[in-house]
Short mmCIF file of C-alpha atoms (C1' of nucleotides) in Angstrom, two decimals:
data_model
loop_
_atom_site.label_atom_id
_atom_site.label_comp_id
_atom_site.label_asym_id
_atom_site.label_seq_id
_atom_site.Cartn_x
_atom_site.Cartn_y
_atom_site.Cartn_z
CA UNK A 249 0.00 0.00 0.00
CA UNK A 250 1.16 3.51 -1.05
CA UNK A 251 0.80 6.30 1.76
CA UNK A 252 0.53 9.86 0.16
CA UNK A 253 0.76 12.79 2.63
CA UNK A 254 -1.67 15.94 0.59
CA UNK A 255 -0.65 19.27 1.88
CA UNK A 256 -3.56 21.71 1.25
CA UNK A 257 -5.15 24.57 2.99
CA UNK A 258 -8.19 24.39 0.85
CA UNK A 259 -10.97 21.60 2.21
CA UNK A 260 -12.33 21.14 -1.21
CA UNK A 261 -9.11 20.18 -2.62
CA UNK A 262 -8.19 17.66 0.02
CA UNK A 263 -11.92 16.14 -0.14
CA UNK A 264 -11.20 15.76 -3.53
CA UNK A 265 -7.51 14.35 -3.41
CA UNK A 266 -8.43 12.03 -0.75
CA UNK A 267 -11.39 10.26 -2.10
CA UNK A 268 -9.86 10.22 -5.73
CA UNK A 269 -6.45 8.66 -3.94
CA UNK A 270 -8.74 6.56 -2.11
CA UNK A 271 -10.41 5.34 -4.36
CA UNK A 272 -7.31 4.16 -6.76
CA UNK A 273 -5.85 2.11 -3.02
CA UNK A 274 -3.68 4.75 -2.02
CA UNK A 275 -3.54 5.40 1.96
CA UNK A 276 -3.87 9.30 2.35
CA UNK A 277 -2.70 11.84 5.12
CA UNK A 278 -3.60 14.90 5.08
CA UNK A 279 -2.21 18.38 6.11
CA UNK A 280 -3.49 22.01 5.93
CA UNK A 281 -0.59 23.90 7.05
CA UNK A 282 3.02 23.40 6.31
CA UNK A 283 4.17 23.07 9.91
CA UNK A 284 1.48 20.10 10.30
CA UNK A 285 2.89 18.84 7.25
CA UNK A 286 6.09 18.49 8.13
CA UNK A 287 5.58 16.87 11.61
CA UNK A 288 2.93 13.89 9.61
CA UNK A 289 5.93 13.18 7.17
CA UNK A 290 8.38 12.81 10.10
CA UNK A 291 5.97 10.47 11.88
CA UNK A 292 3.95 8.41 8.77
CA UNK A 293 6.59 8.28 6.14
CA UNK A 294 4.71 8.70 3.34
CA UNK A 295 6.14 7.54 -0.13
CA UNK A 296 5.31 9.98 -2.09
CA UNK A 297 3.81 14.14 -0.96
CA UNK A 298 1.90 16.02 -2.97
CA UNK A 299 2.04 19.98 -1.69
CA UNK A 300 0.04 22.77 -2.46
CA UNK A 301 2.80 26.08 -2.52
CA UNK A 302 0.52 29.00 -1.45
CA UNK A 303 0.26 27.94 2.13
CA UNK A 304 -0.52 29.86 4.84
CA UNK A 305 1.93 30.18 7.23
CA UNK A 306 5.34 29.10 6.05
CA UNK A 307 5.96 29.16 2.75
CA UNK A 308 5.93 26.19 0.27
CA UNK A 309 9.44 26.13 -0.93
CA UNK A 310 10.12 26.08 2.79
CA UNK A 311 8.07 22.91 3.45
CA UNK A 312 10.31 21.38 0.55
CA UNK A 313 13.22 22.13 1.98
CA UNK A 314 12.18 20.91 5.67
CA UNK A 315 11.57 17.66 4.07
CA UNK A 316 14.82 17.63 1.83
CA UNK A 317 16.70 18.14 4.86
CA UNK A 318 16.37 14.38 5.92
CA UNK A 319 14.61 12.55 3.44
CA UNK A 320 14.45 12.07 -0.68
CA UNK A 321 10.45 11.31 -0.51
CA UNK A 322 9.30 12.39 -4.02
CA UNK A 323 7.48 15.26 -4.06
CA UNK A 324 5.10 17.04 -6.25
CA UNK A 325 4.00 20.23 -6.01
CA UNK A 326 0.79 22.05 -6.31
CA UNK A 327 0.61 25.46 -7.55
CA UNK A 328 -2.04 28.49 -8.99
CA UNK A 329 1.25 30.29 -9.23
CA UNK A 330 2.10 29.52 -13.26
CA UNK A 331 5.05 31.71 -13.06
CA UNK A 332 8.17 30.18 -14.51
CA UNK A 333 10.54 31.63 -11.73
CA UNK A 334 8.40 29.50 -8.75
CA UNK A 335 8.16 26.66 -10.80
CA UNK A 336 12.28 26.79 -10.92
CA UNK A 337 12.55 27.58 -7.32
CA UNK A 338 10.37 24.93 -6.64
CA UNK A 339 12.12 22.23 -8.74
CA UNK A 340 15.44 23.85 -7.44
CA UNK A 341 14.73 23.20 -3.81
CA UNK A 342 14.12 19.78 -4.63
CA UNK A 343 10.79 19.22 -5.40
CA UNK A 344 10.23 16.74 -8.22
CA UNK A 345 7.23 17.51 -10.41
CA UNK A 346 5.36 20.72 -10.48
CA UNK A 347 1.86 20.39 -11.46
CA UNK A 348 -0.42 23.68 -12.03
CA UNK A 349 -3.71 24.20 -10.71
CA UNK A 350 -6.33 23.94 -12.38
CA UNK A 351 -5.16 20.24 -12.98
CA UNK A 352 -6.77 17.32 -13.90
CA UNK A 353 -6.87 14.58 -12.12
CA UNK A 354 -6.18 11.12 -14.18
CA UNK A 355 -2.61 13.36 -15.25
CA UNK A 356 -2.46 14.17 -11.74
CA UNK A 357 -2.62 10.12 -10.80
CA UNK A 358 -0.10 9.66 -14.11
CA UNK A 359 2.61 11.85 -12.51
CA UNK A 360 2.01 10.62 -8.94
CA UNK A 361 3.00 6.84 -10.63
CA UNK A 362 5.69 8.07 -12.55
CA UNK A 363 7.00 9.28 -9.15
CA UNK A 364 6.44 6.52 -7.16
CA UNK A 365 7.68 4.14 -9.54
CA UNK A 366 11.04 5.72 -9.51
CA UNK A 367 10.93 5.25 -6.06
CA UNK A 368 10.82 1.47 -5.97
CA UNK A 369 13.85 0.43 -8.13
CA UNK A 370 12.78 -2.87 -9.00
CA UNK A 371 10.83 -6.23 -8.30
CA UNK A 372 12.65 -7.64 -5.61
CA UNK A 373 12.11 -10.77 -4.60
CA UNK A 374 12.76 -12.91 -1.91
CA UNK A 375 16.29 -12.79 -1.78
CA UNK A 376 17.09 -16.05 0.48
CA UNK A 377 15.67 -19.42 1.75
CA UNK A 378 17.06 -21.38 4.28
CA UNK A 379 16.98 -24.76 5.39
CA UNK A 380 18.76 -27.18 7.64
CA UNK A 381 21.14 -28.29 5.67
CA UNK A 382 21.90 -25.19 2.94
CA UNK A 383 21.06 -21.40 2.14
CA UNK A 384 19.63 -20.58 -1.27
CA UNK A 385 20.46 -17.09 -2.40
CA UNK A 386 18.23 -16.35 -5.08
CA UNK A 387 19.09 -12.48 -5.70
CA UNK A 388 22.97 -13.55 -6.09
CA UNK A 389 22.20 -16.95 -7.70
CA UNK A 390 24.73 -19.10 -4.94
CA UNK A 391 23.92 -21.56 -2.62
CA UNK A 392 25.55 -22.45 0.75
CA UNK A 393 26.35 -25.18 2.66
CA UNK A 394 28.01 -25.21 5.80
CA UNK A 395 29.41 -21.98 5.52
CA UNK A 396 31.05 -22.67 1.94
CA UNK A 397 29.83 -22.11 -1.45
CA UNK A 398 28.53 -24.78 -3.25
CA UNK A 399 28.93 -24.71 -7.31
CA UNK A 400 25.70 -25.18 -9.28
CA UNK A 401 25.99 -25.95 -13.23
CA UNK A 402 23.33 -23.51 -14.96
CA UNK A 403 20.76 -26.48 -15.32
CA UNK A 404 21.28 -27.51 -11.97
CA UNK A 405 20.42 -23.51 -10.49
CA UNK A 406 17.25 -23.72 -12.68
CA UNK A 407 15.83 -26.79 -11.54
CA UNK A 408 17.03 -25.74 -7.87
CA UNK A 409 15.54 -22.27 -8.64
CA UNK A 410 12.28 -23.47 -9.84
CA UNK A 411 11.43 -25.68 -6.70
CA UNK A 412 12.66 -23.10 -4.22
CA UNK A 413 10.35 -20.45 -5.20
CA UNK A 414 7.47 -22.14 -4.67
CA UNK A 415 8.50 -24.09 -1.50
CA UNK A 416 5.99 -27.19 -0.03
CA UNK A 417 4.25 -26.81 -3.48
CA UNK A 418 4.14 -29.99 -6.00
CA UNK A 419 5.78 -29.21 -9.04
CA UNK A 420 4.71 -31.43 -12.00
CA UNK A 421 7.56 -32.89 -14.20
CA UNK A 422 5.88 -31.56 -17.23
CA UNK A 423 6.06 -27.85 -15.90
CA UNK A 424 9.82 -28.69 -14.22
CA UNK A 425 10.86 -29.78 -18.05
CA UNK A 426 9.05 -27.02 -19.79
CA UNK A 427 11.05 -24.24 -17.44
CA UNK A 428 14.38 -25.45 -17.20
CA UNK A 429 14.70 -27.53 -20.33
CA UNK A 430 11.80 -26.14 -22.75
CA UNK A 431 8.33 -26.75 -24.22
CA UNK A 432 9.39 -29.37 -26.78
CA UNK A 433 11.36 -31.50 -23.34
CA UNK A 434 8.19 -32.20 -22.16
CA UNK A 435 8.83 -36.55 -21.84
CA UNK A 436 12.42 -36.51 -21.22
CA UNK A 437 11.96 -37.68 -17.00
CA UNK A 438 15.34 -39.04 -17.00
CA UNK A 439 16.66 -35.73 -17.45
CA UNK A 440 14.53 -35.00 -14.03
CA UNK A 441 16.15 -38.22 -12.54
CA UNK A 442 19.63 -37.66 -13.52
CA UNK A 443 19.57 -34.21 -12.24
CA UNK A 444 17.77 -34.68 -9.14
CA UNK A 445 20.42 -37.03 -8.24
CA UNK A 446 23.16 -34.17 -8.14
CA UNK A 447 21.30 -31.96 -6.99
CA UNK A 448 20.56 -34.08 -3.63
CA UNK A 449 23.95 -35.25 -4.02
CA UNK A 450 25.81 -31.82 -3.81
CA UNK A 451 22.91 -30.17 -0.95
CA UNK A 452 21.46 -32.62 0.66
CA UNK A 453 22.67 -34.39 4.18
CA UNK A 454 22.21 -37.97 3.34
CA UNK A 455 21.60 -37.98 -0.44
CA UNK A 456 19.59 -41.46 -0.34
CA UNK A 457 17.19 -39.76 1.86
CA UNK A 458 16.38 -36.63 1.12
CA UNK A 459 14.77 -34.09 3.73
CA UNK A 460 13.98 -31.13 0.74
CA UNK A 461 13.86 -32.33 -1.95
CA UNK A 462 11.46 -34.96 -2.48
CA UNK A 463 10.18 -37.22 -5.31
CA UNK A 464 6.27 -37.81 -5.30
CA UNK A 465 6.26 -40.92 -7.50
CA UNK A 466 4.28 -40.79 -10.72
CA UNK A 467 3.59 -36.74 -10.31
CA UNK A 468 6.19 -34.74 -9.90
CA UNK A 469 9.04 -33.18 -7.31
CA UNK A 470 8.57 -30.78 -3.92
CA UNK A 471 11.12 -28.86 -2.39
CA UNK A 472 10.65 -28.51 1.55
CA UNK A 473 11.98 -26.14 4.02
CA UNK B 47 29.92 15.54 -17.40
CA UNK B 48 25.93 15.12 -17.43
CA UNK B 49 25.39 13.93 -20.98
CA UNK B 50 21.95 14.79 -22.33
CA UNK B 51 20.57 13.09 -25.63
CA UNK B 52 17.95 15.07 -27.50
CA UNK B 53 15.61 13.75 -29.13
CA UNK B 54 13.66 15.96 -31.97
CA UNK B 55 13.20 16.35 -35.54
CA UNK B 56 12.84 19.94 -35.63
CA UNK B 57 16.51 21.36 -36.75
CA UNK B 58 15.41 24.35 -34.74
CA UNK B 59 14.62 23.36 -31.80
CA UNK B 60 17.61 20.75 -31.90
CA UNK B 61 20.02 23.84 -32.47
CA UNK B 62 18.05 25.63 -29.04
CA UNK B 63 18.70 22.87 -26.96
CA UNK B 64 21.90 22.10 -27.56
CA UNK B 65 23.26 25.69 -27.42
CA UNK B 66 21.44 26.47 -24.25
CA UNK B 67 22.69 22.81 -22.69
CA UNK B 68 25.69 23.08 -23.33
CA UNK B 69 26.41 26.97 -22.63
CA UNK B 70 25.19 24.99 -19.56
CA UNK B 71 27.60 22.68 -19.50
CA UNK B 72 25.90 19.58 -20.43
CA UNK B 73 27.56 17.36 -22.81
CA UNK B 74 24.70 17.27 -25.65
CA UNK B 75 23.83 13.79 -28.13
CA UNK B 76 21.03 14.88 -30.72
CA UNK B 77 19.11 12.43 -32.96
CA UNK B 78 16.36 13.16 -35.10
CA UNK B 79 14.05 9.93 -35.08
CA UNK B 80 13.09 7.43 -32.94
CA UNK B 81 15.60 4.42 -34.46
CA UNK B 82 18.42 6.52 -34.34
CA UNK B 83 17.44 7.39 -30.50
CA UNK B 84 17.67 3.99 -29.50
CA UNK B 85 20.86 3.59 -31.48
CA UNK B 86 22.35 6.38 -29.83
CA UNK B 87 20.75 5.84 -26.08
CA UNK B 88 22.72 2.20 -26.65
CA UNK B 89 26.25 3.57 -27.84
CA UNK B 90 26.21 6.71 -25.85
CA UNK B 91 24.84 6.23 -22.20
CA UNK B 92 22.96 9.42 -22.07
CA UNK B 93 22.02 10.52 -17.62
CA UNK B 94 18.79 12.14 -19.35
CA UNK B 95 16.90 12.14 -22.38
CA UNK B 96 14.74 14.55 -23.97
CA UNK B 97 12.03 13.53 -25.92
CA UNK B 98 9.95 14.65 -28.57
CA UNK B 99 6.70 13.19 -28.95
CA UNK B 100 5.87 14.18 -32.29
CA UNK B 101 8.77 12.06 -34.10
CA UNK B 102 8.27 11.31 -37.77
CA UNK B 103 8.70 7.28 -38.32
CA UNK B 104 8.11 5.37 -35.24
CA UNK B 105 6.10 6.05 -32.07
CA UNK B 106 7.64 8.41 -29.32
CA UNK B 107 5.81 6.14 -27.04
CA UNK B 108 7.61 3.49 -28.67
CA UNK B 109 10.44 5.23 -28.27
CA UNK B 110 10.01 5.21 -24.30
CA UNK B 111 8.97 1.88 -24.20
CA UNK B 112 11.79 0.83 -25.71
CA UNK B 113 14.64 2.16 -24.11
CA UNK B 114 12.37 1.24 -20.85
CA UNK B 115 13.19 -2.46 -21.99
CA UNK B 116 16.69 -2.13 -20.58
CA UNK B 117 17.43 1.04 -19.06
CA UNK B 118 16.20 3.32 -16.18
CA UNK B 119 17.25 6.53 -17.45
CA UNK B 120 15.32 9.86 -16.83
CA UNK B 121 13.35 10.44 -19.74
CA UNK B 122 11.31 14.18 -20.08
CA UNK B 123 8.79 13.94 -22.80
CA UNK B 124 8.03 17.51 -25.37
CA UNK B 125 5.04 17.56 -26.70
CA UNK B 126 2.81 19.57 -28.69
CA UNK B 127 -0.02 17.90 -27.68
CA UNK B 128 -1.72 19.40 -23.98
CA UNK B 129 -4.78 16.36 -24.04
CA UNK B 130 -4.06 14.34 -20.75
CA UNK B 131 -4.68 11.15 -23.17
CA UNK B 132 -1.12 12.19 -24.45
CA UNK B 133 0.60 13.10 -20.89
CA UNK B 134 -0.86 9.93 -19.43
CA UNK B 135 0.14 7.08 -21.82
CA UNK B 136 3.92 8.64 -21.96
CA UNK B 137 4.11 8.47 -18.17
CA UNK B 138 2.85 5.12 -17.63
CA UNK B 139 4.95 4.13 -20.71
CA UNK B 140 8.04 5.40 -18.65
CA UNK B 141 8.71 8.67 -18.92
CA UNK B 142 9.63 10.64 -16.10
CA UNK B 143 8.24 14.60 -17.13
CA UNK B 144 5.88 15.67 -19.36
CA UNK B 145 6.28 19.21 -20.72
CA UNK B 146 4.22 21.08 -23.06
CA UNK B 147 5.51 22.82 -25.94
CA UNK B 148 6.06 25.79 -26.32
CA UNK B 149 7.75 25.52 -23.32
CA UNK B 150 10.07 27.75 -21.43
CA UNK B 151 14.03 27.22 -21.07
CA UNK B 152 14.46 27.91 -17.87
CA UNK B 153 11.36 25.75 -16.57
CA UNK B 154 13.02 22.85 -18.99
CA UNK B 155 16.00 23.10 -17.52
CA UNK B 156 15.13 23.03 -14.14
CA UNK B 157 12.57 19.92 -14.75
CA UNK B 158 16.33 18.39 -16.05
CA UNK B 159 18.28 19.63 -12.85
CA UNK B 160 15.62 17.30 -10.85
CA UNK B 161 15.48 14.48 -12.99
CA UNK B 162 19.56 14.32 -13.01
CA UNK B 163 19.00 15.31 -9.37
CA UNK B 164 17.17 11.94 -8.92
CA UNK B 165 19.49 10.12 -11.05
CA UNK B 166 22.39 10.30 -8.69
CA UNK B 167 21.32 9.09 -5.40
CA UNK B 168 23.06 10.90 -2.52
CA UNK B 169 25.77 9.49 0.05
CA UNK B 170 23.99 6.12 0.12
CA UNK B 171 26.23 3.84 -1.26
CA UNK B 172 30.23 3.93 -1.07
CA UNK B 173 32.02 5.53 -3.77
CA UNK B 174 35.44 3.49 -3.59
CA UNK B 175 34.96 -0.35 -3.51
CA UNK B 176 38.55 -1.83 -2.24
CA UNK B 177 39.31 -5.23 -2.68
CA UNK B 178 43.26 -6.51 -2.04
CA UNK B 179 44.76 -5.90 -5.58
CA UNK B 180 42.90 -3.00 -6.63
CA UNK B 181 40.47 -0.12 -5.30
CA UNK B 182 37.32 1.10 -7.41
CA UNK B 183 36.57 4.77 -7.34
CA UNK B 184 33.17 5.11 -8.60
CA UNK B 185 32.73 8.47 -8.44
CA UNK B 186 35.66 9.57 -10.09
CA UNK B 187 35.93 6.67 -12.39
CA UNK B 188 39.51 5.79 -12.01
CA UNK B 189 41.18 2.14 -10.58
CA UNK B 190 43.88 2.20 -8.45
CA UNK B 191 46.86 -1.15 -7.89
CA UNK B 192 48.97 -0.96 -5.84
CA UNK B 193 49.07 2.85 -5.71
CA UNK B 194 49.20 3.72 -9.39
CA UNK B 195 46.66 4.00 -11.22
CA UNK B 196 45.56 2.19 -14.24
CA UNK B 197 44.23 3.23 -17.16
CA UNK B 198 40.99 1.50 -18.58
CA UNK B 199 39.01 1.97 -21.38
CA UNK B 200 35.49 3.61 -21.24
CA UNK B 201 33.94 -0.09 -22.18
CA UNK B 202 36.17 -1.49 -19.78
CA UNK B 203 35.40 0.79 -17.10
CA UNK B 204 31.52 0.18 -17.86
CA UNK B 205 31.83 -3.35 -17.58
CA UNK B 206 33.90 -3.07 -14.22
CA UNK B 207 31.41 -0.59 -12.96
CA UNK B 208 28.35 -2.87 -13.23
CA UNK B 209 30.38 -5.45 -12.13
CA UNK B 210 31.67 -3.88 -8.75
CA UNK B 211 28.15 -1.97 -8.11
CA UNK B 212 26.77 -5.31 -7.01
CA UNK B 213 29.36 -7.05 -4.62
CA UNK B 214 28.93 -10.67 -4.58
CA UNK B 215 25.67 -10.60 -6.53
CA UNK B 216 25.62 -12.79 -10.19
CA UNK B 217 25.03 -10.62 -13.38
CA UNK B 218 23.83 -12.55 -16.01
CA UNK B 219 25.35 -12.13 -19.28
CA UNK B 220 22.55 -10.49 -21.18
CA UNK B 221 22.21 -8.14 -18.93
CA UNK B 222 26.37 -6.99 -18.84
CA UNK B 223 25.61 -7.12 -22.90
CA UNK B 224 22.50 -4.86 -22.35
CA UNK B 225 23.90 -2.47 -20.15
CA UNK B 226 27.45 -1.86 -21.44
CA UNK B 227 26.99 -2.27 -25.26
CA UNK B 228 23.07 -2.04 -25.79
CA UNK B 229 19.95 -4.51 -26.19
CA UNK B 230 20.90 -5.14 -29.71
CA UNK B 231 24.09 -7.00 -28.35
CA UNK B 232 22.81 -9.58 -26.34
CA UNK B 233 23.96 -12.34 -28.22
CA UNK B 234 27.74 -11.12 -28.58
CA UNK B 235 29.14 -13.12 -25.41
CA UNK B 236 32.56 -13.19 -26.97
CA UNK B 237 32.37 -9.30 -25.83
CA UNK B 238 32.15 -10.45 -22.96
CA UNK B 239 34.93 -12.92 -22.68
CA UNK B 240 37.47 -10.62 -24.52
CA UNK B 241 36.88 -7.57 -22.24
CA UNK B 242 36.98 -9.98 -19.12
CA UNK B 243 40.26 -11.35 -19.60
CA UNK B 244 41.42 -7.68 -20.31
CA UNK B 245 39.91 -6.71 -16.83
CA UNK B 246 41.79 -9.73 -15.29
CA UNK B 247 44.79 -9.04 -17.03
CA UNK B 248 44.82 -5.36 -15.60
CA UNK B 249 43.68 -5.78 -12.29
CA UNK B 250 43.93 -9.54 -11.31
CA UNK B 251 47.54 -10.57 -9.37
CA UNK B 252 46.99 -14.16 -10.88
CA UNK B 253 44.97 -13.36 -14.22
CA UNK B 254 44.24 -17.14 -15.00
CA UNK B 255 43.31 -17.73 -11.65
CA UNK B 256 41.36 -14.59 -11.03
CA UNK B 257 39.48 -14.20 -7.28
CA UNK B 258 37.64 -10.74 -7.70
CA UNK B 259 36.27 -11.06 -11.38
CA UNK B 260 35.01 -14.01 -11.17
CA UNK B 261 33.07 -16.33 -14.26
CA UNK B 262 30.11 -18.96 -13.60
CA UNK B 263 29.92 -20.85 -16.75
CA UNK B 264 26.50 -20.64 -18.87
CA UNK B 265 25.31 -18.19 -15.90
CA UNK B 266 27.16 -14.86 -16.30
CA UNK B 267 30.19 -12.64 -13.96
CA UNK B 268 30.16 -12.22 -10.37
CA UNK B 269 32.63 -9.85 -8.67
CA UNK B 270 33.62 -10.71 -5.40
CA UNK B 271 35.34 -8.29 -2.83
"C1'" DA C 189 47.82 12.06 -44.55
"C1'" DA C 190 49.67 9.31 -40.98
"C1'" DC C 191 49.29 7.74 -36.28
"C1'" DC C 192 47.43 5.98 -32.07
"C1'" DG C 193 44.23 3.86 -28.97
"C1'" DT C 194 40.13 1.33 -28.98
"C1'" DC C 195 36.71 -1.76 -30.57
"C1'" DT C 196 35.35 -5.66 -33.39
"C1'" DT C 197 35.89 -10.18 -35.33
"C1'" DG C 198 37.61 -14.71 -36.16
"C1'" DA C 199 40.13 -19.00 -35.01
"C1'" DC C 200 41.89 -22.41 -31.86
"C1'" DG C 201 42.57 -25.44 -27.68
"C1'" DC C 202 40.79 -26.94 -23.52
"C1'" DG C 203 37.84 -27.88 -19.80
"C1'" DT C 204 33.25 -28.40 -18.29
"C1'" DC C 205 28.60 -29.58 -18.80
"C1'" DC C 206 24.81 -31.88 -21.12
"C1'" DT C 207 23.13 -35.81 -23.16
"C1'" DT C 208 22.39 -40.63 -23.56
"C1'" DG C 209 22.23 -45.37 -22.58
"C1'" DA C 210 22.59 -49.27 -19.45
"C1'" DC C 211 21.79 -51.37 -15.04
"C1'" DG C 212 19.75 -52.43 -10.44
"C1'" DC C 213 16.29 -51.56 -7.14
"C1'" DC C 214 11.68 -51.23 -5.45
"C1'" DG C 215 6.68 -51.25 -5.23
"C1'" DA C 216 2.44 -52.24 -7.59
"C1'" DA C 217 -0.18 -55.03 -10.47
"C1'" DG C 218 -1.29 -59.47 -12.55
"C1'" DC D 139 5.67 -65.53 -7.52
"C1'" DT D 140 6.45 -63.12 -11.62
"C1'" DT D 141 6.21 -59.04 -14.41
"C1'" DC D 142 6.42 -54.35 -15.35
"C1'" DG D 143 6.99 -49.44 -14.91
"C1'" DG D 144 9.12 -45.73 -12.51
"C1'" DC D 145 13.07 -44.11 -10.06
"C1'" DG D 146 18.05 -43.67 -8.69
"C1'" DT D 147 22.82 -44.39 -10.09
"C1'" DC D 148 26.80 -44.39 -12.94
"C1'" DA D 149 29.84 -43.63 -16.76
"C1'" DA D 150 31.23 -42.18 -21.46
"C1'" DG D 151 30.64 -39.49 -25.71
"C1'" DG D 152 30.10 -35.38 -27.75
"C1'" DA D 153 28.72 -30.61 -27.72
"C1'" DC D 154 29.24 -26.29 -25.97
"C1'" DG D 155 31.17 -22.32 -23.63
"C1'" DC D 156 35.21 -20.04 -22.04
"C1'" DG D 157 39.92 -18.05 -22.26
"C1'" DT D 158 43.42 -16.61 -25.30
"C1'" DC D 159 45.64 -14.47 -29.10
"C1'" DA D 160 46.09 -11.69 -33.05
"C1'" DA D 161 44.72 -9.20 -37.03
"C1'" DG D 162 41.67 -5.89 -39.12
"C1'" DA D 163 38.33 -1.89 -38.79
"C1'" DC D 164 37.18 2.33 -36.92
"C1'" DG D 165 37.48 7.05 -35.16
"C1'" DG D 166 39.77 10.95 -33.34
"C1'" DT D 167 44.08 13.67 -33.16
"C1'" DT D 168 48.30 15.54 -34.67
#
DNA sequence: AACCGTCTTGACGCGTCCTTGACGCCGAAG
DNA sequence: CTTCGGCGTCAAGGACGCGTCAAGACGGTT
């Protein structure tokens, strides 16, 4: 869930942000003064502030500053003002987008997803899983065991890869095949057999009996933590 | 040196931007379709890009979508065109700013200071990466052994820097292709291999035994600390 | 026009990994 | 009790990827 702190003096203009925000599954704070403002982005972290400039009280450009003193939350600014020279003060002082009012909302939403894309470099995934007897490092593609690295041949990571990302499910050899060896691999079990067999015999404790990595006879294999 | 490609088929507004960037001191790349933007956005590793919508030929939104396939630079859309339709798809294509032409230098160039702004992250991550035969200084680009320095090559250095930015983690070969010479090149893996054993051979003690740059067959390059 | 550094391209040897077949074991079915 | 299919194991061949070297192409500078 996305939290988006709206700074706005005027009620109508928060109603309006908030249900509109709301309504798209953001999670909205909201602030009428600057000095409010900058005490709910201290406490809520929001990922992303949208900020109306002509505040009462302290000034806009000041809010953006308060909040580029300790944190690079994107920010996008609000103004009536159309004036080129507060646009670049605003931008200057760090803000990141600088929308003019009247504005419409669906571009409104656009730039708020632009910014709050940037913000979240990348898929990440679950970078590790751990079990008894190894440590599966999925972001840096190495496995573990006992403290030392333990060297994987490309098909081997797949098939590992495959069963540890969907761990206690049943993986069916036809879908194992299809991902690691392609769609036209689909009857070649021995490859599953021969491969298995490494794979226990490099990570598992007693290879003959294996804890995680487990053959369901006739279906398919399941990787346990 | 923030290198800026421009993107426009207007010879005017080409000759603007680049005269007004780099009085500015921005290092300036100008192409004049979509085809030769991706071209150039491969060979030329552009921080920013400027984007004209209106491009003869193909799509501008193609245009964002496809250097979106493999990179995550800042891109600022121009654009005749005020409907939100317009701003809406280019931002959810990718791009990071939408500005309306005719639009004013000095709001342009601000809109660029942020977007660069973004670009370079602050004091977040550590600018020298040492290892025991050689020290990595990202931010001024230069590789130190044993206290001299040596001198790589800019495809060199791009390969070590993508290499050293993620300590430890694998990097497939595609992407090191992608990244360093451009998505056209993902196939070329002898790149790869011929630059590598360069690397080694500059920075390695033991360059057939290397522990730092370090190759998993079929998989891609890992650099270790 | 000549030179230099850099990038591209091809060929070759070697080591590793994938493929493939054979064999034994076990449980289920006849 | 026998038969059969699925699974685990092992070993050998051939294919593939990697490192290495060197020559040619390219671009910028003098």
């Amino acid at each position: 869930m996305t939290r988006v702190l709206v700074v706005d003096d005027e009620p109508q203009i928060r109603r309006a942000l908030r249900t509109n925000l709301a309504a798209r599954g953001y999670e909205v704070d909201l602030a009428e003064s600057g000095e409010q403002a900058l005490d709910l982005a201290a406490t809520s972290h929001p990922d992303v502030v949208i900020l109306d400039l002509g505040l009462p009280g302290i000034d806009g450009i000041a809010v953006v500053e308060g909040l580029r003193g300790w944190t690079k939350v994107p920010i996008i600014v609000l103004s009536v003002r159309d004036a080129e020279a507060d646009k670049i003060a605003a931008l200057d002082a760090g803000a990141d987008d600088y929308v003019t009012k009247p504005f419409s909302m669906g571009e409104l939403l656009a730039r708020l997803r632009a910014a709050t894309r940037r913000g979240t470099p990348g898929p990440d995934e679950a970078p590790t899983v751990v079990t008894d007897a190894f440590t599966v490092d999925l972001a840096a593609k190495r496995v573990l065991r006992d403290g030392a690295e333990v060297h994987l041949t490309p098909t081997e990571w797949q098939l590992l890869e495959t069963l540890v990302r969907n761990p206690g499910r049943l993986i069916s050899q036809r879908q194992l095949l299809q991902t690691v060896w392609g769609p036209q691999y689909e009857r070649e079990t021995n490859y599953l057999r021969v491969y298995l067999a490494q794979l226990r015999r490099k990570l598992e404790a007693d290879p003959s009996r294996p804890k995680h990595l487990i053959t369901e006879p006739g279906m398919g294999y399941r990787f346990e933590a």
